[in-house]
Amino acid sequence: MAEKSDTQSRCNGSGKRVAIVGAGVSGLAAAYKLKLHGVNVTLYEAEERAGGKLISVSQHGLVWDEGANTMTESEIEVRSLLDNLGLREKQQFPISQQKRYIVRNGMPVLIPSNPIALIKSNILSAKSKFQIILEPFLWKKRYLSKVSDDHMEESVGGFFQRHFGKEVVDYLIDPFLAGTNASDPESLSQHSPTYASYFSRAMESGEKMFGSIIAGAVQSKLSARREKRGETEGSSEKKKHQRGSFSFQGGMQTLTDTLCKELGKDVLRLTSKVLSLSYSHGEKSALENWSIAYASNIDKQSKYFSFDAVIMATPLSNVREMKIMKEGKPFLLDFLPQTKQEEFKIAALSTMQVNYLPLSVIITTFKKENVKRPLEGFGVLVPSKEQQNGLKTLGTLFSSTMFPDRAPNDLYLYTTFVGGSRNQELAKASTDELKQIVTSDLRQLLGAEGEPTFVNHFYWSKAFPSYGHNFDSVLAAIDKMEENLPGFFYAGNKGGGLSVGKAIASGWKAADLVISYLDSSSDGKMF
């Protein structure tokens, strides 16, 4: 049963109560949206801090991020959140963010920003350039049905290689995946929740409709232009907000800190690990049917509270550790669908299917006078092929070049990533070993001489989920969980993507679903 204080709190606001498990950016966004609608929210977080993978550090005159470094506001939910929080004045846009580099033959090469620049650049061979130009003519619509059937479970790498060749995968797709989610083209399915997967799915649609990736892209571009002609005069402001990466003064954690401040201490329950969830359909009402048990570091004894709905905003690996009951019976998390399962058996991912990629984030500073070939721009990505040239890192962000206030004027601040699917063991190396690896790579790429004046090492044991080629099973599992547990909603990198913006949008949308569910339940429409 719920404690007395729990029942009394129903007198406030709408009287409807929602529990959110996980205080990362998805959970925080969901809680904020619900609070705006007058719903009483309790946000449980097992760790000592909220914010998930948004961690910013200010030390020795330096500011750096140990998780996500930037985000975009392509999603309308992000724009709404920033406007509501009043964070526009704290946004920081990188200087020369369009200048990004990929390593070729051991040296950084500027990534072409348009088709003409691509043809002129030396990032690809003449053969690959011709393959790109001729792609619309080489792929004919009469072959589409066969292609679609044969490549249903195709990897991201396989898809792009079919159309553009291996060199494009090696020097464009591979480093992009390593830089955005520490993965690689072959282990990643087109259906996985990454930007590259989203892009390949969009390209696949173009392939199916028009027989060519490029033809489909051109048609999409023309269609988008026609739609824009019908937009109102205020759309120019909207378009401005959609373009480019950005951070905040003080780093990305400014976003989650602001959310926490707006939510208040009464909403957040830190160091509170949810142990079990139980759903029981009440005879008189469709509401107040959820019971949650949690334990805190302060009080080890389990506490029980009742709620009308639950948003799960924590990784699937954490969900597997929880005990879930429905109508007094265990709600089994057997994961991965099987044929002829019992009605309420849930399929999802076991640890064999949901692996997490480790990643080390190395922060270094060098005296400007000791960096002989500094580059202006966002950063440099290292293709896995370049390991043959002695490079072991995934890539480096030019942090103080993007945001000059992140370091003193006489220093360059760099954020370098090591590990991921390319070298999982190396991600676990000691700080001293990683310092030498990063210093060696920066010496080769930027002419950095001597030792760094500052080094910081942060290790993520579970930096990014790796769904392999089974992501459809993950989505089916989550969908079945939501279908069979009334008032249960999942938020996070469910399917939209792994970016900060996608995570916010997922939390925001989950909150919308909860609001609709509570309204329908109050009207007696649910049962």
XYZ file of C-alpha atoms in Angstrom:
527
model
C 0.000 0.000 0.000
C 1.037 3.572 -0.508
C 2.226 5.577 2.448
C 0.014 8.254 3.933
C 2.131 11.070 2.517
C 1.707 9.536 -0.910
C -2.078 9.674 -0.697
C -2.078 13.189 0.685
C 0.022 14.434 -2.220
C -2.864 13.605 -4.549
C -4.662 16.656 -3.237
C -2.183 18.844 -5.125
C -2.446 19.742 -8.810
C -4.443 17.350 -10.974
C -4.220 14.574 -8.390
C -2.802 12.244 -11.030
C 0.591 10.785 -10.283
C 3.226 9.455 -12.667
C 6.488 7.707 -11.849
C 9.472 8.093 -14.144
C 12.363 5.666 -13.803
C 15.651 7.183 -14.915
C 16.737 10.831 -14.684
C 18.727 11.078 -17.896
C 17.740 13.701 -20.423
C 14.740 11.614 -21.620
C 13.360 11.192 -18.121
C 13.965 14.830 -17.220
C 12.253 16.045 -20.401
C 9.264 13.783 -19.755
C 8.993 14.970 -16.156
C 9.155 18.611 -17.212
C 6.433 18.164 -19.836
C 4.168 16.410 -17.333
C 4.776 19.082 -14.719
C 3.765 21.755 -17.251
C 0.427 19.926 -17.515
C -0.112 19.876 -13.763
C 0.670 16.193 -13.274
C 2.389 15.153 -10.041
C 5.659 13.514 -11.011
C 8.182 11.464 -9.067
C 11.493 10.864 -10.838
C 13.620 7.955 -9.573
C 17.359 7.847 -10.282
C 19.691 5.152 -8.979
C 22.801 7.338 -9.301
C 23.858 10.270 -7.125
C 23.219 12.784 -9.882
C 20.655 13.414 -12.585
C 21.520 14.114 -16.202
C 22.708 10.730 -17.432
C 25.428 11.103 -20.046
C 25.444 14.893 -19.959
C 28.418 15.647 -17.730
C 30.255 18.977 -17.869
C 33.328 19.799 -15.821
C 34.820 23.201 -15.011
C 38.355 23.010 -13.660
C 41.662 24.923 -13.881
C 40.119 27.494 -16.215
C 38.909 24.725 -18.544
C 35.403 23.590 -19.430
C 34.840 20.213 -21.026
C 32.163 17.585 -21.543
C 32.702 13.946 -20.665
C 29.563 12.786 -22.473
C 27.729 14.434 -25.347
C 29.534 17.565 -26.518
C 26.884 19.104 -28.757
C 23.293 18.629 -29.893
C 20.941 19.933 -32.569
C 17.403 21.235 -32.456
C 15.998 19.523 -35.512
C 13.155 18.172 -33.379
C 10.245 20.453 -32.536
C 10.280 19.069 -28.979
C 13.817 20.401 -28.479
C 12.827 23.849 -29.675
C 9.832 23.873 -27.351
C 11.970 22.769 -24.407
C 14.639 25.412 -25.001
C 12.005 28.121 -25.332
C 10.178 27.043 -22.171
C 13.407 26.832 -20.158
C 14.635 30.217 -21.393
C 17.938 28.715 -22.557
C 18.267 30.582 -25.853
C 20.642 33.143 -24.354
C 22.940 30.371 -23.091
C 23.242 28.543 -26.407
C 26.749 28.392 -27.873
C 27.310 27.645 -31.553
C 30.732 26.309 -32.601
C 32.981 28.518 -34.660
C 33.532 27.096 -38.176
C 31.437 24.063 -37.363
C 31.112 23.236 -41.064
C 34.838 22.494 -41.202
C 35.240 18.839 -40.278
C 38.075 16.524 -41.171
C 38.643 12.857 -41.964
C 42.063 11.235 -41.907
C 43.346 9.887 -45.233
C 46.824 8.404 -45.575
C 47.691 9.485 -42.056
C 46.756 13.166 -42.473
C 43.531 15.202 -41.952
C 41.543 16.033 -45.082
C 38.674 18.543 -45.087
C 35.313 16.827 -45.597
C 33.638 18.217 -48.739
C 30.545 20.262 -47.944
C 28.822 19.827 -51.330
C 28.943 17.573 -54.424
C 31.267 19.907 -56.352
C 33.717 20.036 -53.451
C 33.575 16.242 -53.237
C 34.579 15.876 -56.875
C 37.475 18.297 -56.397
C 38.719 16.808 -53.134
C 41.264 14.017 -52.745
C 39.312 12.235 -50.021
C 38.084 9.637 -52.552
C 39.661 8.059 -55.625
C 38.491 8.865 -59.149
C 36.844 5.434 -59.322
C 34.663 6.124 -56.267
C 33.762 9.582 -57.541
C 32.591 8.095 -60.832
C 30.609 5.443 -58.966
C 28.809 8.192 -57.049
C 28.094 10.175 -60.217
C 26.875 7.117 -62.124
C 24.845 5.627 -59.277
C 21.453 6.894 -60.577
C 22.132 5.205 -63.918
C 23.586 1.941 -62.581
C 20.591 1.182 -60.356
C 17.485 0.537 -62.395
C 13.976 0.366 -61.063
C 13.328 -3.031 -62.646
C 15.808 -4.596 -60.202
C 14.263 -3.147 -57.085
C 12.065 -6.011 -55.942
C 14.995 -8.417 -55.982
C 17.271 -5.961 -54.179
C 14.716 -5.269 -51.482
C 14.077 -8.941 -50.805
C 17.729 -9.943 -50.758
C 18.871 -7.208 -48.411
C 16.165 -6.964 -45.755
C 18.653 -7.544 -42.909
C 21.489 -5.659 -44.539
C 24.084 -3.795 -42.509
C 24.649 -0.084 -42.924
C 28.012 -0.854 -44.507
C 26.564 -3.415 -46.903
C 23.860 -1.011 -48.045
C 26.222 1.837 -48.878
C 28.824 -0.483 -50.375
C 26.268 -1.862 -52.842
C 25.643 1.623 -54.142
C 28.933 3.457 -53.794
C 31.693 0.915 -53.206
C 33.932 -0.045 -50.310
C 36.042 3.116 -50.315
C 33.002 5.278 -49.522
C 32.193 2.984 -46.606
C 35.809 2.977 -45.369
C 36.397 6.725 -45.559
C 32.971 8.296 -45.077
C 30.515 5.920 -43.388
C 32.976 4.174 -41.041
C 34.466 7.320 -39.440
C 31.039 8.930 -39.205
C 29.677 5.963 -37.227
C 32.769 5.843 -35.021
C 32.405 9.542 -34.261
C 28.691 9.538 -33.499
C 28.117 6.276 -31.631
C 31.463 4.412 -31.513
C 30.131 1.658 -33.783
C 31.137 0.300 -37.189
C 29.317 -0.191 -40.514
C 29.176 -3.982 -40.513
C 27.891 -4.582 -36.992
C 25.153 -1.975 -37.344
C 21.779 -2.776 -38.871
C 19.918 -0.219 -40.956
C 17.130 -0.472 -38.402
C 19.278 0.495 -35.408
C 18.573 3.858 -33.711
C 21.505 5.881 -35.028
C 21.627 8.827 -37.378
C 23.511 6.798 -39.981
C 20.917 4.045 -39.753
C 18.160 6.617 -40.084
C 19.975 8.040 -43.104
C 20.399 4.600 -44.690
C 16.704 3.827 -44.079
C 15.799 7.080 -45.829
C 18.131 6.193 -48.658
C 16.601 2.709 -48.820
C 13.205 4.333 -49.310
C 14.677 6.356 -52.168
C 16.116 3.176 -53.629
C 12.752 1.441 -53.513
C 10.818 4.357 -54.973
C 13.218 5.679 -57.577
C 15.766 2.906 -58.160
C 18.652 5.006 -56.871
C 19.805 6.584 -53.609
C 20.805 9.815 -55.322
C 17.625 9.995 -57.405
C 15.611 9.511 -54.228
C 17.617 12.190 -52.421
C 17.081 14.668 -55.260
C 13.349 13.966 -55.312
C 13.177 14.409 -51.527
C 15.028 17.709 -51.808
C 12.642 18.987 -54.483
C 9.660 17.860 -52.443
C 11.009 19.637 -49.358
C 11.438 22.849 -51.350
C 7.856 22.672 -52.571
C 6.653 22.247 -48.991
C 8.728 25.209 -47.827
C 7.057 27.482 -50.376
C 3.790 26.927 -48.549
C 5.170 27.837 -45.148
C 4.343 31.099 -43.390
C 6.665 34.092 -43.116
C 7.646 33.009 -39.627
C 9.298 29.897 -41.000
C 12.657 31.652 -41.458
C 13.078 31.744 -37.695
C 12.079 28.104 -37.502
C 14.647 27.125 -40.129
C 17.350 29.049 -38.324
C 16.751 27.056 -35.156
C 16.941 23.753 -37.025
C 20.434 24.151 -38.407
C 23.763 23.353 -36.825
C 25.174 21.833 -33.680
C 25.356 23.784 -30.436
C 26.173 23.532 -26.760
C 25.570 25.846 -23.799
C 27.615 28.198 -21.707
C 29.251 25.953 -19.147
C 28.760 22.828 -21.260
C 25.923 20.452 -22.066
C 25.096 19.811 -18.419
C 23.619 23.318 -18.308
C 20.562 21.801 -19.994
C 19.970 19.065 -17.431
C 20.886 21.319 -14.510
C 18.233 23.773 -15.663
C 15.688 20.978 -15.971
C 16.483 19.774 -12.447
C 16.104 23.287 -11.074
C 12.728 23.696 -12.775
C 11.496 20.335 -11.508
C 12.562 20.962 -7.917
C 13.880 18.684 -5.195
C 10.443 17.269 -4.399
C 10.274 15.636 -7.838
C 13.775 14.137 -7.931
C 14.689 11.137 -5.828
C 18.376 10.450 -6.321
C 20.215 7.313 -5.172
C 16.829 5.599 -5.379
C 16.914 2.309 -7.241
C 13.598 0.920 -8.438
C 13.397 -2.760 -7.509
C 9.980 -3.750 -8.748
C 6.856 -2.545 -10.521
C 3.436 -4.060 -10.095
C 0.290 -3.457 -12.120
C -3.152 -4.417 -10.864
C -6.352 -3.330 -12.571
C -8.671 -1.727 -10.042
C -12.382 -2.466 -10.242
C -13.516 1.090 -9.582
C -10.935 3.074 -11.489
C -8.442 2.718 -14.295
C -6.078 4.900 -12.305
C -3.756 4.318 -9.336
C -3.057 0.793 -10.529
C 0.741 0.892 -10.401
C 2.862 0.187 -7.344
C 6.603 0.825 -7.295
C 9.108 -0.443 -4.768
C 12.453 1.289 -4.451
C 15.386 1.437 -2.053
C 17.687 4.388 -1.420
C 21.274 4.528 -0.249
C 20.124 6.363 2.863
C 17.327 3.962 3.775
C 17.951 0.416 2.534
C 14.413 -0.651 3.389
C 12.079 -0.934 0.401
C 9.387 1.699 0.090
C 6.161 1.352 -1.878
C 4.251 4.080 -3.671
C 1.236 4.001 -5.954
C 0.947 5.736 -9.321
C -1.407 6.095 -12.231
C 1.211 5.549 -14.942
C 4.899 4.761 -15.374
C 7.494 6.019 -17.852
C 10.563 3.824 -18.156
C 13.500 6.037 -19.186
C 16.394 3.761 -18.356
C 18.440 1.364 -20.538
C 16.976 -2.053 -21.294
C 19.812 -3.659 -19.365
C 18.484 -1.932 -16.224
C 14.904 -2.965 -16.964
C 15.997 -6.599 -16.993
C 17.083 -6.262 -13.354
C 13.636 -5.171 -12.201
C 10.849 -7.455 -11.083
C 7.625 -6.684 -12.938
C 4.273 -8.089 -11.838
C 0.882 -8.024 -13.526
C -2.263 -8.963 -11.629
C -0.150 -10.715 -9.020
C 1.779 -12.831 -11.521
C 5.338 -12.321 -12.796
C 5.475 -10.461 -16.091
C 8.280 -12.387 -17.737
C 11.088 -10.593 -19.498
C 12.256 -13.524 -21.568
C 13.486 -11.290 -24.360
C 13.801 -12.146 -28.044
C 10.474 -13.247 -29.536
C 9.624 -16.926 -29.670
C 6.798 -18.642 -31.467
C 3.594 -19.484 -29.609
C 4.522 -17.700 -26.416
C 2.107 -17.320 -23.529
C -0.152 -14.339 -23.848
C 1.671 -12.050 -21.453
C 5.207 -13.234 -22.039
C 7.405 -10.422 -23.205
C 10.120 -10.658 -25.803
C 13.053 -8.300 -25.599
C 16.810 -8.384 -25.687
C 19.104 -10.506 -23.573
C 22.602 -9.337 -22.815
C 23.739 -11.398 -25.792
C 21.780 -9.064 -28.072
C 21.987 -5.717 -26.281
C 25.687 -5.167 -25.887
C 27.108 -1.853 -24.722
C 30.199 -0.333 -26.246
C 32.887 0.982 -23.876
C 34.488 4.344 -24.535
C 37.244 6.401 -22.958
C 37.123 10.190 -23.209
C 40.546 11.825 -22.928
C 40.818 15.571 -22.322
C 44.179 17.150 -23.126
C 45.598 20.632 -23.411
C 48.697 21.768 -25.282
C 50.422 25.119 -25.404
C 49.443 26.776 -28.672
C 53.067 27.328 -29.536
C 53.600 23.548 -29.375
C 50.882 22.671 -31.897
C 52.549 23.181 -35.268
C 49.611 22.338 -37.551
C 46.440 23.470 -35.718
C 43.181 23.132 -37.608
C 40.175 25.415 -37.517
C 36.855 23.641 -37.261
C 34.839 21.047 -35.402
C 37.176 18.082 -35.228
C 38.789 15.150 -37.035
C 37.526 11.569 -37.462
C 39.826 8.581 -37.889
C 38.649 5.734 -40.186
C 39.463 2.226 -38.963
C 41.573 1.749 -42.113
C 43.956 4.379 -40.758
C 45.061 2.035 -37.997
C 47.530 0.794 -40.610
C 49.114 4.253 -40.373
C 49.555 3.958 -36.619
C 46.436 5.836 -35.498
C 44.454 4.256 -32.641
C 41.896 6.889 -31.647
C 38.357 7.249 -33.028
C 38.574 10.996 -33.397
C 39.231 14.309 -31.685
C 37.086 17.396 -31.135
C 38.814 20.780 -31.266
C 36.991 21.913 -28.135
C 38.624 25.302 -27.575
C 38.540 26.094 -31.289
C 34.792 25.480 -31.342
C 34.223 27.328 -28.064
C 37.097 29.745 -27.305
C 35.899 30.383 -23.734
C 36.528 26.730 -22.808
C 40.286 27.253 -22.287
C 42.818 30.051 -21.595
C 44.013 31.948 -24.667
C 47.410 30.249 -24.701
C 46.034 26.673 -24.743
C 44.349 24.317 -27.158
C 41.777 22.033 -25.523
C 41.114 18.688 -27.211
C 38.547 15.945 -26.526
C 39.643 12.571 -27.889
C 37.705 9.288 -27.993
C 39.197 5.793 -27.732
C 37.538 2.379 -27.894
C 34.052 1.633 -29.168
C 33.435 -1.406 -31.333
C 36.793 -0.860 -33.055
C 38.878 -1.599 -29.976
C 36.878 -2.386 -26.877
C 39.868 -3.529 -24.838
C 41.780 -0.330 -25.522
C 38.919 1.681 -24.025
C 39.693 -0.025 -20.701
C 43.395 0.901 -20.740
C 45.045 2.952 -17.997
C 45.179 6.728 -18.086
C 48.940 6.656 -18.708
C 48.590 4.292 -21.679
C 45.729 6.295 -23.178
C 47.668 9.529 -22.659
C 50.502 8.139 -24.780
C 48.109 6.931 -27.490
C 46.311 10.269 -27.706
C 49.549 12.249 -27.628
C 50.946 10.104 -30.459
C 47.858 10.577 -32.624
C 47.731 14.344 -32.032
C 51.431 14.578 -32.840
C 50.834 12.906 -36.189
C 47.612 14.741 -37.040
C 48.227 18.243 -35.667
C 51.963 18.427 -35.057
C 51.493 18.566 -31.265
C 54.959 18.506 -29.704
C 55.921 17.471 -26.200
C 53.592 16.296 -23.471
C 50.104 17.701 -22.804
C 49.945 20.253 -20.001
C 46.738 18.692 -18.678
C 45.137 15.243 -18.961
C 41.769 13.976 -17.766
C 40.367 10.488 -18.373
C 36.713 9.486 -18.112
C 35.651 5.902 -18.820
C 32.169 4.892 -19.953
C 31.641 1.146 -19.531
C 28.293 1.458 -21.337
C 28.705 4.400 -23.655
C 26.366 3.305 -26.450
C 23.987 0.364 -26.916
C 24.916 -1.970 -29.757
C 21.850 -3.728 -31.113
C 23.579 -5.521 -33.968
C 21.112 -6.828 -36.525
C 18.331 -7.573 -34.011
C 16.909 -4.132 -33.432
C 13.500 -5.021 -34.868
C 13.233 -7.549 -32.037
C 13.988 -4.792 -29.532
C 11.223 -2.580 -30.903
C 8.781 -5.485 -30.964
C 9.655 -6.291 -27.360
C 9.128 -2.728 -26.161
C 5.891 -2.447 -28.123
C 4.606 -5.665 -26.577
C 5.536 -4.456 -23.116
C 3.597 -1.229 -23.664
C 0.620 -3.093 -25.135
C 0.333 -5.589 -22.281
C 0.964 -3.207 -19.402
C -1.667 -0.422 -19.345
C -0.142 2.881 -18.316
C 3.436 1.742 -19.048
C 5.474 3.798 -21.547
C 9.088 3.553 -22.654
C 11.302 6.564 -23.412
C 14.918 6.877 -24.506
C 16.712 5.594 -27.597
C 13.812 3.318 -28.464
C 13.897 3.922 -32.178
C 14.367 7.585 -33.014
C 18.088 7.772 -32.410
C 20.888 8.065 -29.889
C 21.344 11.829 -30.043
C 20.442 14.235 -27.245
C 17.705 15.747 -29.398
C 16.146 12.363 -30.133
C 16.273 11.456 -26.447
C 14.470 14.680 -25.523
C 11.859 14.080 -28.208
C 11.320 10.538 -26.941
C 10.727 11.741 -23.378
C 8.458 14.543 -24.550
C 6.374 12.144 -26.662
C 6.146 9.617 -23.841
C 4.754 12.393 -21.638
C 2.160 13.216 -24.312
C 1.090 9.564 -24.389
C 0.784 9.529 -20.610
C -1.354 12.676 -20.657
C -3.672 11.107 -23.244
C -3.804 7.878 -21.235
C -4.678 9.699 -17.997
C -7.379 11.742 -19.726
C -8.893 8.630 -21.291
C -8.726 6.746 -18.005
C -10.451 9.583 -16.163
C -13.238 9.502 -18.748
C -13.632 5.769 -18.274
C -12.650 5.013 -21.883
C -9.807 2.615 -21.192
C -11.773 -0.413 -19.955
